[in-house]
Amino acid sequence: MTFKKSLLASTLVTLFTVTACGGGGSSKKDTPVTPSNTAPTDISISANSVDENVAGAEIGVFSATDANSGDTFTYTVEGELFTVDGSTLMLAEGKQVNFEQATSHKVNVTVTDNGGLSFTKELTIDVNDVLDTYSFASKFEDGSSVSYSGQIARHVLIAELNNYIGSTLKTEVEDDIITSKQDVLDRLNKFFRTTEEQYDNFPITFTSGAKQGFITDISGSHKNLVGKIAGRDEKGQHKAWGNKDVASDAFIGWGTQGTFTPETLVDMFFEQLADNVDYYLTVGNNRVSDTGDTITEFYINTDGTDLKQLIQKFLLMSVAYSQATDDYFGHEAVDVYGNDLTGSKGLLTDNTGAVSGKAYTNLEHQFDEGFGYFGAARDYLEYNDNELAGKVSSDDDGRADWNGKHDSDGDGEIDLTAEFNFGNSVNAAKRDRGTKSNTNPTDYTTDAMSAFLAGRALINDNAGHALTDEQMETLKGYAKDAIDAWENAVAATVVHYINDVSSDLSKLGTDEFSYSNTAKHWSELKGFALGLQFNPYSPLSDQDFATLHGLVGDAPVLTVADVDEYQTKLIQARDIIAAAYSFDAENVTNW
């Protein structure tokens, strides 16, 4: 504690003596008196604790003790962690605290009165430990009850397929390892229709530093993507996605309704990619786009579509999103096939005892599997949005060793089942970043993860017992909150790419136009937008979904004469989404 003497501001008070007689009174001016000012003697704060993982959180309001009534005060703090807004102590912009790293922080606060006298005091701010990590102990045996290795295995298959299409395929063609169209199809199906033999010998190559060298190190039992794509799961789905004679069950969004199933659409993308390679092998020349641009990448088509983006984004939605929203977080008693789901799928499964040979109840495991498809690291809330999005390029952005992944247990390796952020969990952070400076910024990452944690905690707290009706309704609410945040992030991503494509097309016919960027952005738009039909609780109606895809089409319009009309349609599509999800207008414009 220190005391600092500064310039003393003085107030002159003039005393007058006034006679009691009316009129003609006389006054006498005495010698001016300078009242003494004394420095503040103490600082208090209305609250001295802050929740961990909340960047820029408000902590408490200062008050000062001072003998001079009527003084006004200003407050300042030392260091970069805290800041002051008026009399309110806050964490500085972008700063957050972590209970696991420090349970309290000290801060030197200085109060200065309007006379310039000041007083400094060290305050201790405690960090509140909140439920911020997806870690739940088993109620039946020692150890964790959390398990979703199969979902991570499928995330890895999608990531490996994307990596193969983006780089390895071209190398194998140039090195004459691939010599035919069938070679390409065989390679692609290794990721999509992975056989048991292929699975048992599947190396992980899409990232460095992983703890798991082979996919069997993640999940020992055979997994593939085709078995879980919408329309292929035998239980739990709200639509069949394959019966084109029944409009309500048909897959929509590419070609005439019911032309494709999710599985055959992937096959069509694979065929196009194989055809592009075959053209190179047989003709030997690079292809030319509809705009006259030379195409050097096999995954870019001549009609303005990008197969790498279409395949990856569509699989994230038709496998991961579909499984999570329609199966594991579903709570309908009967699915589209008439199966009774009570006890076998989703939130209606048993919580009264452990699954045979396992450390968890069926309900715990169903919830874990839904969470696993979101793709978040267990300590997702400890990342900032730049870190989750893999956008750390300087200290101002965040921590370099948290750039999309982090060795949180300090064993020198990245555990893909707990320390890596996949797919849609990353997109949520990207959309939050895009609204950071807006009036009403989004926080889809926190909204989703907080709901996942609360729901899983409720189940875990009651493991060994059936949930009461009230608890079940609460659980459904947590699941809804998590899905809503996830769906909002996906819909916002579609808006983001509509904005990008509109900007790209405004340059059509000029030297600034980029064919590859346009193809990439349009295909990301389309891949995510197709997936919005898989959530049975989506606020986007079937009619609006069909209208949206009618406006977007199956490829971007790339003729100068027609591009203005197409851009108008894209904005109409954006308006449909904005209305359905009640998005903030400023966010929609700037995503």
mmCIF file with all atom_site columns, N, CA and C in Angstrom, residues 461-512:
data_model
loop_
_atom_site.group_PDB
_atom_site.id
_atom_site.type_symbol
_atom_site.label_atom_id
_atom_site.label_alt_id
_atom_site.label_comp_id
_atom_site.label_asym_id
_atom_site.label_entity_id
_atom_site.label_seq_id
_atom_site.pdbx_PDB_ins_code
_atom_site.Cartn_x
_atom_site.Cartn_y
_atom_site.Cartn_z
_atom_site.occupancy
_atom_site.B_iso_or_equiv
_atom_site.pdbx_formal_charge
_atom_site.auth_seq_id
_atom_site.auth_comp_id
_atom_site.auth_asym_id
_atom_site.auth_atom_id
_atom_site.pdbx_PDB_model_num
ATOM 1   N N  . ASP A 1 461 ? -24.695 -37.001 -13.218 1.00 0.00 ? 461 ASP A N  1
ATOM 2   C CA . ASP A 1 461 ? -25.110 -36.860 -11.812 1.00 0.00 ? 461 ASP A CA 1
ATOM 3   C C  . ASP A 1 461 ? -26.150 -37.914 -11.422 1.00 0.00 ? 461 ASP A C  1
ATOM 4   N N  . ASN A 1 462 ? -26.914 -38.362 -12.401 1.00 0.00 ? 462 ASN A N  1
ATOM 5   C CA . ASN A 1 462 ? -27.998 -39.315 -12.126 1.00 0.00 ? 462 ASN A CA 1
ATOM 6   C C  . ASN A 1 462 ? -27.732 -40.701 -12.698 1.00 0.00 ? 462 ASN A C  1
ATOM 7   N N  . ALA A 1 463 ? -26.501 -40.949 -13.103 1.00 0.00 ? 463 ALA A N  1
ATOM 8   C CA . ALA A 1 463 ? -26.167 -42.268 -13.654 1.00 0.00 ? 463 ALA A CA 1
ATOM 9   C C  . ALA A 1 463 ? -26.458 -43.338 -12.610 1.00 0.00 ? 463 ALA A C  1
ATOM 10  N N  . GLY A 1 464 ? -27.159 -44.364 -13.025 1.00 0.00 ? 464 GLY A N  1
ATOM 11  C CA . GLY A 1 464 ? -27.604 -45.399 -12.102 1.00 0.00 ? 464 GLY A CA 1
ATOM 12  C C  . GLY A 1 464 ? -29.063 -45.268 -11.745 1.00 0.00 ? 464 GLY A C  1
ATOM 13  N N  . HIS A 1 465 ? -29.672 -44.171 -12.219 1.00 0.00 ? 465 HIS A N  1
ATOM 14  C CA . HIS A 1 465 ? -31.087 -43.919 -11.935 1.00 0.00 ? 465 HIS A CA 1
ATOM 15  C C  . HIS A 1 465 ? -31.767 -43.416 -13.213 1.00 0.00 ? 465 HIS A C  1
ATOM 16  N N  . ALA A 1 466 ? -33.046 -43.711 -13.309 1.00 0.00 ? 466 ALA A N  1
ATOM 17  C CA . ALA A 1 466 ? -33.820 -43.156 -14.420 1.00 0.00 ? 466 ALA A CA 1
ATOM 18  C C  . ALA A 1 466 ? -34.063 -41.677 -14.170 1.00 0.00 ? 466 ALA A C  1
ATOM 19  N N  . LEU A 1 467 ? -33.991 -40.882 -15.233 1.00 0.00 ? 467 LEU A N  1
ATOM 20  C CA . LEU A 1 467 ? -34.272 -39.457 -15.074 1.00 0.00 ? 467 LEU A CA 1
ATOM 21  C C  . LEU A 1 467 ? -35.753 -39.264 -14.788 1.00 0.00 ? 467 LEU A C  1
ATOM 22  N N  . THR A 1 468 ? -36.066 -38.316 -13.918 1.00 0.00 ? 468 THR A N  1
ATOM 23  C CA . THR A 1 468 ? -37.467 -37.963 -13.701 1.00 0.00 ? 468 THR A CA 1
ATOM 24  C C  . THR A 1 468 ? -37.987 -37.245 -14.940 1.00 0.00 ? 468 THR A C  1
ATOM 25  N N  . ASP A 1 469 ? -39.293 -37.102 -15.009 1.00 0.00 ? 469 ASP A N  1
ATOM 26  C CA . ASP A 1 469 ? -39.869 -36.388 -16.147 1.00 0.00 ? 469 ASP A CA 1
ATOM 27  C C  . ASP A 1 469 ? -39.314 -34.967 -16.236 1.00 0.00 ? 469 ASP A C  1
ATOM 28  N N  . GLU A 1 470 ? -39.165 -34.338 -15.082 1.00 0.00 ? 470 GLU A N  1
ATOM 29  C CA . GLU A 1 470 ? -38.636 -32.964 -15.073 1.00 0.00 ? 470 GLU A CA 1
ATOM 30  C C  . GLU A 1 470 ? -37.195 -32.940 -15.549 1.00 0.00 ? 470 GLU A C  1
ATOM 31  N N  . GLN A 1 471 ? -36.390 -33.904 -15.080 1.00 0.00 ? 471 GLN A N  1
ATOM 32  C CA . GLN A 1 471 ? -34.990 -33.966 -15.520 1.00 0.00 ? 471 GLN A CA 1
ATOM 33  C C  . GLN A 1 471 ? -34.898 -34.230 -17.017 1.00 0.00 ? 471 GLN A C  1
ATOM 34  N N  . MET A 1 472 ? -35.788 -35.097 -17.528 1.00 0.00 ? 472 MET A N  1
ATOM 35  C CA . MET A 1 472 ? -35.754 -35.379 -18.959 1.00 0.00 ? 472 MET A CA 1
ATOM 36  C C  . MET A 1 472 ? -36.078 -34.126 -19.770 1.00 0.00 ? 472 MET A C  1
ATOM 37  N N  . GLU A 1 473 ? -37.048 -33.349 -19.322 1.00 0.00 ? 473 GLU A N  1
ATOM 38  C CA . GLU A 1 473 ? -37.371 -32.113 -20.035 1.00 0.00 ? 473 GLU A CA 1
ATOM 39  C C  . GLU A 1 473 ? -36.191 -31.145 -19.997 1.00 0.00 ? 473 GLU A C  1
ATOM 40  N N  . THR A 1 474 ? -35.510 -31.103 -18.859 1.00 0.00 ? 474 THR A N  1
ATOM 41  C CA . THR A 1 474 ? -34.317 -30.246 -18.766 1.00 0.00 ? 474 THR A CA 1
ATOM 42  C C  . THR A 1 474 ? -33.238 -30.730 -19.721 1.00 0.00 ? 474 THR A C  1
ATOM 43  N N  . LEU A 1 475 ? -33.062 -32.055 -19.778 1.00 0.00 ? 475 LEU A N  1
ATOM 44  C CA . LEU A 1 475 ? -32.056 -32.617 -20.692 1.00 0.00 ? 475 LEU A CA 1
ATOM 45  C C  . LEU A 1 475 ? -32.393 -32.292 -22.148 1.00 0.00 ? 475 LEU A C  1
ATOM 46  N N  . LYS A 1 476 ? -33.650 -32.421 -22.506 1.00 0.00 ? 476 LYS A N  1
ATOM 47  C CA . LYS A 1 476 ? -34.057 -32.075 -23.874 1.00 0.00 ? 476 LYS A CA 1
ATOM 48  C C  . LYS A 1 476 ? -33.751 -30.604 -24.168 1.00 0.00 ? 476 LYS A C  1
ATOM 49  N N  . GLY A 1 477 ? -33.942 -29.761 -23.153 1.00 0.00 ? 477 GLY A N  1
ATOM 50  C CA . GLY A 1 477 ? -33.636 -28.342 -23.329 1.00 0.00 ? 477 GLY A CA 1
ATOM 51  C C  . GLY A 1 477 ? -32.164 -28.103 -23.594 1.00 0.00 ? 477 GLY A C  1
ATOM 52  N N  . TYR A 1 478 ? -31.282 -28.809 -22.855 1.00 0.00 ? 478 TYR A N  1
ATOM 53  C CA . TYR A 1 478 ? -29.836 -28.674 -23.100 1.00 0.00 ? 478 TYR A CA 1
ATOM 54  C C  . TYR A 1 478 ? -29.488 -29.164 -24.503 1.00 0.00 ? 478 TYR A C  1
ATOM 55  N N  . ALA A 1 479 ? -30.066 -30.303 -24.890 1.00 0.00 ? 479 ALA A N  1
ATOM 56  C CA . ALA A 1 479 ? -29.782 -30.828 -26.234 1.00 0.00 ? 479 ALA A CA 1
ATOM 57  C C  . ALA A 1 479 ? -30.244 -29.836 -27.298 1.00 0.00 ? 479 ALA A C  1
ATOM 58  N N  . LYS A 1 480 ? -31.413 -29.246 -27.083 1.00 0.00 ? 480 LYS A N  1
ATOM 59  C CA . LYS A 1 480 ? -31.924 -28.260 -28.046 1.00 0.00 ? 480 LYS A CA 1
ATOM 60  C C  . LYS A 1 480 ? -30.995 -27.052 -28.129 1.00 0.00 ? 480 LYS A C  1
ATOM 61  N N  . ASP A 1 481 ? -30.545 -26.570 -26.967 1.00 0.00 ? 481 ASP A N  1
ATOM 62  C CA . ASP A 1 481 ? -29.648 -25.408 -26.969 1.00 0.00 ? 481 ASP A CA 1
ATOM 63  C C  . ASP A 1 481 ? -28.362 -25.706 -27.737 1.00 0.00 ? 481 ASP A C  1
ATOM 64  N N  . ALA A 1 482 ? -27.826 -26.904 -27.529 1.00 0.00 ? 482 ALA A N  1
ATOM 65  C CA . ALA A 1 482 ? -26.591 -27.272 -28.221 1.00 0.00 ? 482 ALA A CA 1
ATOM 66  C C  . ALA A 1 482 ? -26.820 -27.362 -29.729 1.00 0.00 ? 482 ALA A C  1
ATOM 67  N N  . ILE A 1 483 ? -27.909 -28.017 -30.130 1.00 0.00 ? 483 ILE A N  1
ATOM 68  C CA . ILE A 1 483 ? -28.201 -28.153 -31.554 1.00 0.00 ? 483 ILE A CA 1
ATOM 69  C C  . ILE A 1 483 ? -28.503 -26.793 -32.182 1.00 0.00 ? 483 ILE A C  1
ATOM 70  N N  . ASP A 1 484 ? -29.246 -25.949 -31.458 1.00 0.00 ? 484 ASP A N  1
ATOM 71  C CA . ASP A 1 484 ? -29.555 -24.619 -31.995 1.00 0.00 ? 484 ASP A CA 1
ATOM 72  C C  . ASP A 1 484 ? -28.277 -23.831 -32.276 1.00 0.00 ? 484 ASP A C  1
ATOM 73  N N  . ALA A 1 485 ? -27.341 -23.863 -31.325 1.00 0.00 ? 485 ALA A N  1
ATOM 74  C CA . ALA A 1 485 ? -26.085 -23.131 -31.532 1.00 0.00 ? 485 ALA A CA 1
ATOM 75  C C  . ALA A 1 485 ? -25.308 -23.723 -32.710 1.00 0.00 ? 485 ALA A C  1
ATOM 76  N N  . TRP A 1 486 ? -25.294 -25.046 -32.803 1.00 0.00 ? 486 TRP A N  1
ATOM 77  C CA . TRP A 1 486 ? -24.600 -25.740 -33.898 1.00 0.00 ? 486 TRP A CA 1
ATOM 78  C C  . TRP A 1 486 ? -25.264 -25.382 -35.227 1.00 0.00 ? 486 TRP A C  1
ATOM 79  N N  . GLU A 1 487 ? -26.592 -25.466 -35.283 1.00 0.00 ? 487 GLU A N  1
ATOM 80  C CA . GLU A 1 487 ? -27.313 -25.163 -36.524 1.00 0.00 ? 487 GLU A CA 1
ATOM 81  C C  . GLU A 1 487 ? -27.140 -23.691 -36.906 1.00 0.00 ? 487 GLU A C  1
ATOM 82  N N  . ASN A 1 488 ? -27.204 -22.793 -35.916 1.00 0.00 ? 488 ASN A N  1
ATOM 83  C CA . ASN A 1 488 ? -26.993 -21.378 -36.211 1.00 0.00 ? 488 ASN A CA 1
ATOM 84  C C  . ASN A 1 488 ? -25.621 -21.143 -36.836 1.00 0.00 ? 488 ASN A C  1
ATOM 85  N N  . ALA A 1 489 ? -24.621 -21.842 -36.310 1.00 0.00 ? 489 ALA A N  1
ATOM 86  C CA . ALA A 1 489 ? -23.272 -21.686 -36.857 1.00 0.00 ? 489 ALA A CA 1
ATOM 87  C C  . ALA A 1 489 ? -23.205 -22.182 -38.301 1.00 0.00 ? 489 ALA A C  1
ATOM 88  N N  . VAL A 1 490 ? -23.895 -23.284 -38.590 1.00 0.00 ? 490 VAL A N  1
ATOM 89  C CA . VAL A 1 490 ? -23.918 -23.798 -39.964 1.00 0.00 ? 490 VAL A CA 1
ATOM 90  C C  . VAL A 1 490 ? -24.656 -22.820 -40.881 1.00 0.00 ? 490 VAL A C  1
ATOM 91  N N  . ALA A 1 491 ? -25.828 -22.363 -40.449 1.00 0.00 ? 491 ALA A N  1
ATOM 92  C CA . ALA A 1 491 ? -26.594 -21.422 -41.275 1.00 0.00 ? 491 ALA A CA 1
ATOM 93  C C  . ALA A 1 491 ? -25.813 -20.129 -41.483 1.00 0.00 ? 491 ALA A C  1
ATOM 94  N N  . ALA A 1 492 ? -25.129 -19.666 -40.437 1.00 0.00 ? 492 ALA A N  1
ATOM 95  C CA . ALA A 1 492 ? -24.300 -18.462 -40.569 1.00 0.00 ? 492 ALA A CA 1
ATOM 96  C C  . ALA A 1 492 ? -23.157 -18.697 -41.552 1.00 0.00 ? 492 ALA A C  1
ATOM 97  N N  . THR A 1 493 ? -22.652 -19.925 -41.588 1.00 0.00 ? 493 THR A N  1
ATOM 98  C CA . THR A 1 493 ? -21.592 -20.257 -42.544 1.00 0.00 ? 493 THR A CA 1
ATOM 99  C C  . THR A 1 493 ? -22.124 -20.190 -43.974 1.00 0.00 ? 493 THR A C  1
ATOM 100 N N  . VAL A 1 494 ? -23.353 -20.643 -44.179 1.00 0.00 ? 494 VAL A N  1
ATOM 101 C CA . VAL A 1 494 ? -23.968 -20.518 -45.507 1.00 0.00 ? 494 VAL A CA 1
ATOM 102 C C  . VAL A 1 494 ? -24.086 -19.042 -45.884 1.00 0.00 ? 494 VAL A C  1
ATOM 103 N N  . VAL A 1 495 ? -24.528 -18.216 -44.944 1.00 0.00 ? 495 VAL A N  1
ATOM 104 C CA . VAL A 1 495 ? -24.613 -16.769 -45.206 1.00 0.00 ? 495 VAL A CA 1
ATOM 105 C C  . VAL A 1 495 ? -23.237 -16.212 -45.557 1.00 0.00 ? 495 VAL A C  1
ATOM 106 N N  . HIS A 1 496 ? -22.237 -16.628 -44.796 1.00 0.00 ? 496 HIS A N  1
ATOM 107 C CA . HIS A 1 496 ? -20.863 -16.160 -45.033 1.00 0.00 ? 496 HIS A CA 1
ATOM 108 C C  . HIS A 1 496 ? -20.434 -16.443 -46.476 1.00 0.00 ? 496 HIS A C  1
ATOM 109 N N  . TYR A 1 497 ? -20.715 -17.662 -46.942 1.00 0.00 ? 497 TYR A N  1
ATOM 110 C CA . TYR A 1 497 ? -20.259 -18.001 -48.293 1.00 0.00 ? 497 TYR A CA 1
ATOM 111 C C  . TYR A 1 497 ? -21.161 -17.407 -49.374 1.00 0.00 ? 497 TYR A C  1
ATOM 112 N N  . ILE A 1 498 ? -22.413 -17.144 -49.068 1.00 0.00 ? 498 ILE A N  1
ATOM 113 C CA . ILE A 1 498 ? -23.234 -16.378 -50.020 1.00 0.00 ? 498 ILE A CA 1
ATOM 114 C C  . ILE A 1 498 ? -22.600 -15.002 -50.218 1.00 0.00 ? 498 ILE A C  1
ATOM 115 N N  . ASN A 1 499 ? -22.185 -14.381 -49.117 1.00 0.00 ? 499 ASN A N  1
ATOM 116 C CA . ASN A 1 499 ? -21.528 -13.074 -49.222 1.00 0.00 ? 499 ASN A CA 1
ATOM 117 C C  . ASN A 1 499 ? -20.247 -13.164 -50.038 1.00 0.00 ? 499 ASN A C  1
ATOM 118 N N  . ASP A 1 500 ? -19.469 -14.221 -49.787 1.00 0.00 ? 500 ASP A N  1
ATOM 119 C CA . ASP A 1 500 ? -18.215 -14.388 -50.535 1.00 0.00 ? 500 ASP A CA 1
ATOM 120 C C  . ASP A 1 500 ? -18.472 -14.575 -52.030 1.00 0.00 ? 500 ASP A C  1
ATOM 121 N N  . VAL A 1 501 ? -19.440 -15.445 -52.359 1.00 0.00 ? 501 VAL A N  1
ATOM 122 C CA . VAL A 1 501 ? -19.724 -15.708 -53.779 1.00 0.00 ? 501 VAL A CA 1
ATOM 123 C C  . VAL A 1 501 ? -20.255 -14.443 -54.460 1.00 0.00 ? 501 VAL A C  1
ATOM 124 N N  . SER A 1 502 ? -21.105 -13.709 -53.770 1.00 0.00 ? 502 SER A N  1
ATOM 125 C CA . SER A 1 502 ? -21.620 -12.464 -54.345 1.00 0.00 ? 502 SER A CA 1
ATOM 126 C C  . SER A 1 502 ? -20.475 -11.502 -54.643 1.00 0.00 ? 502 SER A C  1
ATOM 127 N N  . SER A 1 503 ? -19.533 -11.425 -53.707 1.00 0.00 ? 503 SER A N  1
ATOM 128 C CA . SER A 1 503 ? -18.374 -10.559 -53.934 1.00 0.00 ? 503 SER A CA 1
ATOM 129 C C  . SER A 1 503 ? -17.520 -11.072 -55.094 1.00 0.00 ? 503 SER A C  1
ATOM 130 N N  . ASP A 1 504 ? -17.318 -12.396 -55.137 1.00 0.00 ? 504 ASP A N  1
ATOM 131 C CA . ASP A 1 504 ? -16.529 -12.989 -56.235 1.00 0.00 ? 504 ASP A CA 1
ATOM 132 C C  . ASP A 1 504 ? -17.160 -12.665 -57.588 1.00 0.00 ? 504 ASP A C  1
ATOM 133 N N  . LEU A 1 505 ? -18.473 -12.859 -57.669 1.00 0.00 ? 505 LEU A N  1
ATOM 134 C CA . LEU A 1 505 ? -19.157 -12.691 -58.957 1.00 0.00 ? 505 LEU A CA 1
ATOM 135 C C  . LEU A 1 505 ? -19.220 -11.234 -59.399 1.00 0.00 ? 505 LEU A C  1
ATOM 136 N N  . SER A 1 506 ? -19.108 -10.311 -58.455 1.00 0.00 ? 506 SER A N  1
ATOM 137 C CA . SER A 1 506 ? -19.103 -8.892  -58.835 1.00 0.00 ? 506 SER A CA 1
ATOM 138 C C  . SER A 1 506 ? -17.868 -8.553  -59.668 1.00 0.00 ? 506 SER A C  1
ATOM 139 N N  . LYS A 1 507 ? -16.873 -9.425  -59.659 1.00 0.00 ? 507 LYS A N  1
ATOM 140 C CA . LYS A 1 507 ? -15.642 -9.198  -60.429 1.00 0.00 ? 507 LYS A CA 1
ATOM 141 C C  . LYS A 1 507 ? -15.626 -9.987  -61.737 1.00 0.00 ? 507 LYS A C  1
ATOM 142 N N  . LEU A 1 508 ? -16.696 -10.742 -61.992 1.00 0.00 ? 508 LEU A N  1
ATOM 143 C CA . LEU A 1 508 ? -16.744 -11.552 -63.218 1.00 0.00 ? 508 LEU A CA 1
ATOM 144 C C  . LEU A 1 508 ? -16.565 -10.671 -64.457 1.00 0.00 ? 508 LEU A C  1
ATOM 145 N N  . GLY A 1 509 ? -15.720 -11.123 -65.364 1.00 0.00 ? 509 GLY A N  1
ATOM 146 C CA . GLY A 1 509 ? -15.453 -10.351 -66.582 1.00 0.00 ? 509 GLY A CA 1
ATOM 147 C C  . GLY A 1 509 ? -14.318 -9.362  -66.442 1.00 0.00 ? 509 GLY A C  1
ATOM 148 N N  . THR A 1 510 ? -13.736 -9.291  -65.227 1.00 0.00 ? 510 THR A N  1
ATOM 149 C CA . THR A 1 510 ? -12.590 -8.400  -65.011 1.00 0.00 ? 510 THR A CA 1
ATOM 150 C C  . THR A 1 510 ? -11.358 -9.233  -64.687 1.00 0.00 ? 510 THR A C  1
ATOM 151 N N  . ASP A 1 511 ? -10.206 -8.559  -64.672 1.00 0.00 ? 511 ASP A N  1
ATOM 152 C CA . ASP A 1 511 ? -8.965  -9.266  -64.350 1.00 0.00 ? 511 ASP A CA 1
ATOM 153 C C  . ASP A 1 511 ? -8.911  -9.694  -62.889 1.00 0.00 ? 511 ASP A C  1
ATOM 154 N N  . GLU A 1 512 ? -9.774  -9.098  -62.062 1.00 0.00 ? 512 GLU A N  1
ATOM 155 C CA . GLU A 1 512 ? -9.759  -9.430  -60.634 1.00 0.00 ? 512 GLU A CA 1
ATOM 156 C C  . GLU A 1 512 ? -10.545 -10.708 -60.321 1.00 0.00 ? 512 GLU A C  1
#
